[in-house]
DNA sequence: ATCATTGCAAACACTTTGCATACGC
DNA sequence: GCGTATGCAAAGTGTTTGCAATGAT
């Protein structure tokens, strides 16, 4: 897990234990966790962890470019640790969020109607593969 | 404004004054207002209006298919009264949300990787036309 | 010893809920 | 008069802030 420590240092974040653990959680759980997910996932092993620290850390990570916050799902902020451009799909049955790796050509052109596009968030909603199968029965 | 009254009735919503006014506000202000925007916009003329009523009404409208809630902007729910498929663009400078009428071909096909797509929310962010002009000075 | 990180508790913003009042038919 | 719409106040959620305690170098 030395890589994570280096990653923090590269982004000018002093690599405290808590921060490494939070980053590790994000790296392992590519499910776009909320602050609460991370807190609950880590507090078992780090009983002194507080939610404030999770929030502080996520804010710092975002500011320093390690994470991207994604919104539009259930009105909580979810965090993403992934550089490749992709689309999010959320299942309205089970709530799970899937990543769909696909590049959207339309946004290759960085101006639309005179507006300069800097980021795009594409959120699809529907019924996922698994839930479709279960429904057929 | 008779049309709005009829629209409510068609959607099985009894057309009280407050409800008509809220719908009228949405129809006039195609800026994806928040509940608070609507409240502040109307309370001048309807001093007895309460925020609870706005929330109740928006919920009812959404449930009965008059409105679509859009999320992903500043973590507030914004409401949209518009049937045509379009994209949202929010300026990170001035915060204004623009509608971009464009149909996204990629979602014409209703299955992606086995998932059934029912709705898509495309949120672009960047710097809008106006802010770009102001910046050049 | 100094400075940053941490964590509690309170504050905050947005939304929902419970319940009593008031209004429309 | 009955049933629904309304509105206040309180509760609920997710997040942020103030500040004191702790920890690292």
XYZ file of C-alpha atoms (C1' of nucleotides) in Angstrom:
324
model
C 0.000 0.000 0.000
C 2.994 2.229 -0.388
C 1.522 3.653 -3.574
C -1.304 5.346 -1.736
C 1.059 7.093 0.597
C 3.036 8.387 -2.346
C -0.118 9.495 -4.066
C -1.009 11.620 -1.070
C 2.411 13.173 -0.912
C 2.298 13.924 -4.626
C -0.890 15.848 -4.019
C 0.592 17.807 -1.129
C -1.364 15.973 1.513
C 0.524 14.778 4.528
C -0.124 11.045 4.727
C -1.665 10.464 8.107
C -2.958 7.013 8.956
C -6.576 8.077 8.682
C -6.048 9.626 5.297
C -4.289 6.568 3.979
C -7.091 4.358 5.220
C -9.740 6.532 3.652
C -7.928 6.547 0.342
C -7.450 2.803 0.600
C -11.159 2.378 1.156
C -11.923 4.440 -1.909
C -9.408 2.512 -3.986
C -10.838 -0.839 -2.902
C -14.521 -0.004 -3.003
C -15.227 1.410 -6.411
C -18.887 1.775 -5.612
C -18.919 5.559 -5.246
C -19.279 5.516 -1.511
C -20.797 8.312 0.489
C -18.989 9.843 3.452
C -21.148 7.674 5.647
C -20.261 4.493 3.745
C -16.603 5.229 4.278
C -17.086 6.035 7.922
C -19.030 2.884 8.623
C -16.594 0.797 6.636
C -13.572 2.041 8.515
C -14.778 2.663 12.040
C -14.777 -1.063 12.791
C -11.012 -1.153 12.478
C -10.296 2.426 13.514
C -12.632 2.996 16.447
C -11.320 6.508 17.081
C -12.290 7.665 13.606
C -14.837 10.440 13.513
C -17.160 11.451 10.774
C -15.739 14.936 10.815
C -12.393 13.539 9.812
C -13.971 11.676 6.942
C -15.629 14.857 5.753
C -12.471 16.901 6.219
C -10.443 14.335 4.376
C -12.819 13.994 1.468
C -12.901 17.736 1.111
C -9.141 17.886 1.108
C -8.858 15.048 -1.404
C -11.335 16.765 -3.678
C -9.593 20.098 -3.440
C -6.233 18.534 -4.193
C -7.516 16.581 -7.147
C -7.512 13.014 -5.896
C -11.270 12.616 -5.931
C -14.235 13.780 -7.911
C -17.517 14.295 -6.102
C -20.526 13.059 -7.971
C -24.010 14.236 -7.225
C -27.427 13.455 -8.532
C -27.986 10.219 -6.706
C -30.293 10.326 -3.704
C -29.033 13.794 -2.827
C -25.940 12.635 -1.095
C -22.452 13.329 -2.297
C -20.690 10.256 -3.552
C -17.014 10.110 -4.240
C -15.179 8.688 -7.133
C -11.605 7.635 -7.405
C -11.118 6.879 -11.042
C -9.547 8.809 -13.820
C -11.137 7.272 -16.880
C -14.154 9.064 -18.304
C -17.273 7.086 -17.758
C -20.994 7.176 -17.268
C -22.939 6.287 -14.175
C -25.959 4.099 -14.205
C -28.096 3.716 -11.119
C -30.638 0.969 -10.745
C -33.934 2.252 -9.451
C -34.709 -1.155 -7.954
C -31.590 -2.015 -6.002
C -29.912 1.381 -5.891
C -26.576 0.075 -7.052
C -24.452 2.337 -9.196
C -22.618 0.846 -12.150
C -19.817 2.452 -14.078
C -20.112 2.303 -17.803
C -16.892 3.004 -19.589
C -17.808 4.825 -22.665
C -16.557 8.003 -24.134
C -19.204 10.416 -25.201
C -18.301 11.830 -28.574
C -20.616 14.749 -28.283
C -18.500 16.225 -25.546
C -15.222 15.874 -27.392
C -16.038 19.236 -28.826
C -15.471 21.532 -25.915
C -17.875 24.274 -26.858
C -21.622 23.859 -27.092
C -23.731 26.848 -28.017
C -20.886 29.110 -26.985
C -20.462 27.582 -23.551
C -17.126 26.120 -22.614
C -17.610 22.611 -21.306
C -15.234 21.596 -18.547
C -16.838 18.528 -17.087
C -19.771 16.311 -17.808
C -21.798 14.152 -15.503
C -23.964 11.617 -17.183
C -26.350 9.802 -14.923
C -28.531 7.109 -16.335
C -31.309 5.499 -14.374
C -33.231 2.367 -15.020
C -33.280 -1.291 -14.129
C -30.027 -3.175 -13.973
C -29.169 -6.499 -15.519
C -29.588 -8.401 -12.284
C -32.900 -6.905 -11.314
C -34.235 -7.566 -14.815
C -33.412 -11.245 -14.442
C -35.063 -11.448 -11.052
C -38.152 -9.760 -12.367
C -38.683 -12.356 -15.069
C -39.349 -15.113 -12.588
C -54.140 30.930 -17.500
C -57.008 28.531 -17.875
C -54.701 25.984 -19.434
C -52.823 25.421 -16.198
C -56.009 24.682 -14.319
C -56.946 22.113 -16.909
C -53.506 20.599 -16.763
C -53.890 20.046 -13.052
C -57.282 18.468 -13.446
C -55.962 16.198 -16.176
C -53.366 14.966 -13.730
C -55.912 14.330 -11.005
C -54.845 17.266 -8.907
C -57.535 19.515 -7.550
C -56.670 22.985 -8.783
C -56.354 25.099 -5.667
C -55.125 28.652 -5.997
C -51.751 27.829 -4.513
C -51.215 24.942 -6.841
C -52.126 26.993 -9.875
C -49.752 29.728 -8.805
C -46.917 27.281 -8.255
C -47.468 25.715 -11.640
C -47.663 29.158 -13.177
C -44.352 30.057 -11.612
C -42.765 26.930 -13.022
C -44.211 27.581 -16.435
C -42.968 31.156 -16.470
C -39.570 30.652 -14.922
C -37.844 27.974 -16.906
C -34.752 28.257 -14.803
C -35.170 25.027 -12.878
C -36.126 26.698 -9.655
C -35.649 25.165 -6.262
C -38.496 24.935 -3.768
C -37.066 27.997 -2.123
C -36.948 29.958 -5.376
C -40.608 29.248 -5.892
C -41.489 30.132 -2.346
C -39.637 33.421 -2.433
C -41.042 34.244 -5.835
C -44.632 33.727 -4.786
C -44.784 34.770 -1.161
C -44.726 38.454 -2.136
C -48.107 38.109 -3.744
C -49.453 35.292 -1.612
C -48.346 36.199 1.896
C -50.098 33.227 3.451
C -48.079 30.753 1.392
C -45.921 28.406 3.406
C -42.891 26.481 2.365
C -44.533 23.257 3.406
C -47.200 23.859 0.805
C -44.567 24.401 -1.834
C -42.877 21.151 -0.892
C -46.168 19.270 -0.730
C -47.216 20.640 -4.069
C -43.957 19.879 -5.816
C -44.091 16.357 -4.486
C -47.613 15.937 -5.728
C -46.753 17.397 -9.125
C -43.799 15.059 -9.432
C -45.818 12.036 -8.415
C -48.551 12.857 -10.878
C -46.152 13.427 -13.718
C -46.276 17.178 -14.209
C -42.711 17.798 -13.094
C -39.361 16.127 -13.214
C -36.967 16.679 -10.344
C -33.408 17.219 -11.416
C -30.514 16.732 -9.080
C -26.795 17.136 -9.333
C -26.637 20.882 -8.938
C -25.545 22.221 -5.579
C -27.329 19.363 -3.848
C -30.700 20.956 -3.937
C -33.602 19.574 -5.859
C -34.527 21.657 -8.832
C -37.701 21.237 -10.768
C -38.274 21.113 -14.428
C -41.441 21.664 -16.352
C -40.578 20.747 -19.865
C -41.239 17.697 -21.936
C -38.542 17.895 -24.580
C -35.382 15.905 -23.948
C -32.505 18.167 -23.248
C -29.219 18.586 -21.499
C -28.395 20.860 -18.634
C -25.388 23.062 -18.515
C -24.434 24.900 -15.372
C -21.962 27.737 -15.349
C -19.456 27.390 -12.564
C -18.987 31.162 -12.501
C -22.493 32.535 -12.325
C -24.372 29.380 -11.349
C -26.971 29.813 -14.057
C -28.394 26.677 -15.620
C -28.939 26.603 -19.357
C -31.023 24.116 -21.258
C -29.442 22.681 -24.332
C -31.878 21.031 -26.636
C -30.086 18.138 -28.110
C -31.000 14.555 -28.407
C -28.347 12.157 -27.357
C -28.096 9.356 -29.864
C -26.291 7.043 -27.563
C -29.342 6.695 -25.384
C -31.698 5.948 -28.244
C -30.737 2.359 -27.710
C -32.453 1.524 -24.492
C -30.139 -1.169 -23.261
C -26.529 -0.590 -22.312
C -24.483 -3.503 -21.079
C -27.675 -5.338 -20.228
C -29.162 -2.514 -18.176
C -32.482 -1.083 -19.172
C -32.215 2.682 -19.416
C -35.314 4.579 -18.392
C -34.065 8.095 -17.918
C -30.923 10.029 -18.458
C -29.635 13.132 -16.771
C -26.834 14.870 -18.492
C -25.248 17.667 -16.571
C -22.480 19.658 -18.112
C -20.445 22.167 -16.214
C -18.170 24.871 -17.403
C -18.129 28.541 -18.205
C -21.057 30.030 -20.021
C -21.051 32.297 -23.023
C -21.654 35.424 -20.989
C -19.014 34.767 -18.397
C -16.489 33.988 -21.124
C -17.092 37.395 -22.686
C -16.720 39.149 -19.349
C -13.514 37.332 -18.657
C -11.853 38.540 -21.850
C -11.897 42.117 -20.685
C 7.350 24.128 20.994
C 5.005 24.534 16.989
C 1.917 23.404 13.698
C -1.393 20.361 11.529
C -4.702 16.737 12.339
C -8.448 15.088 14.848
C -13.058 14.834 17.109
C -16.840 16.434 19.703
C -20.843 19.217 19.701
C -23.342 22.607 17.779
C -24.846 24.878 13.771
C -26.597 24.664 9.090
C -29.363 23.949 4.912
C -32.757 21.454 2.688
C -36.592 18.460 3.121
C -40.156 15.674 5.469
C -43.579 14.665 8.995
C -47.316 15.240 12.637
C -50.990 17.397 13.735
C -54.264 21.060 14.301
C -56.724 24.671 11.614
C -59.159 26.401 7.802
C -61.118 26.219 3.458
C -64.025 24.571 -0.559
C -67.738 22.023 -2.220
C -70.530 18.969 7.563
C -66.928 16.347 5.304
C -62.786 15.838 3.247
C -58.835 17.799 1.529
C -55.443 21.629 1.427
C -52.714 24.372 4.308
C -49.250 25.873 7.715
C -46.753 25.823 11.868
C -43.373 23.609 14.495
C -40.555 19.847 15.175
C -37.865 16.182 13.504
C -34.791 14.167 10.111
C -30.573 14.031 6.945
C -26.384 15.098 5.174
C -22.798 18.395 5.712
C -20.023 22.189 7.728
C -17.971 24.902 11.401
C -15.853 26.377 16.000
C -12.897 25.143 19.062
C -10.334 22.476 22.212
C -7.426 18.332 22.585
C -4.268 15.508 20.660
C -0.383 14.070 17.858
C 3.796 14.503 14.986
C 8.241 16.442 14.111
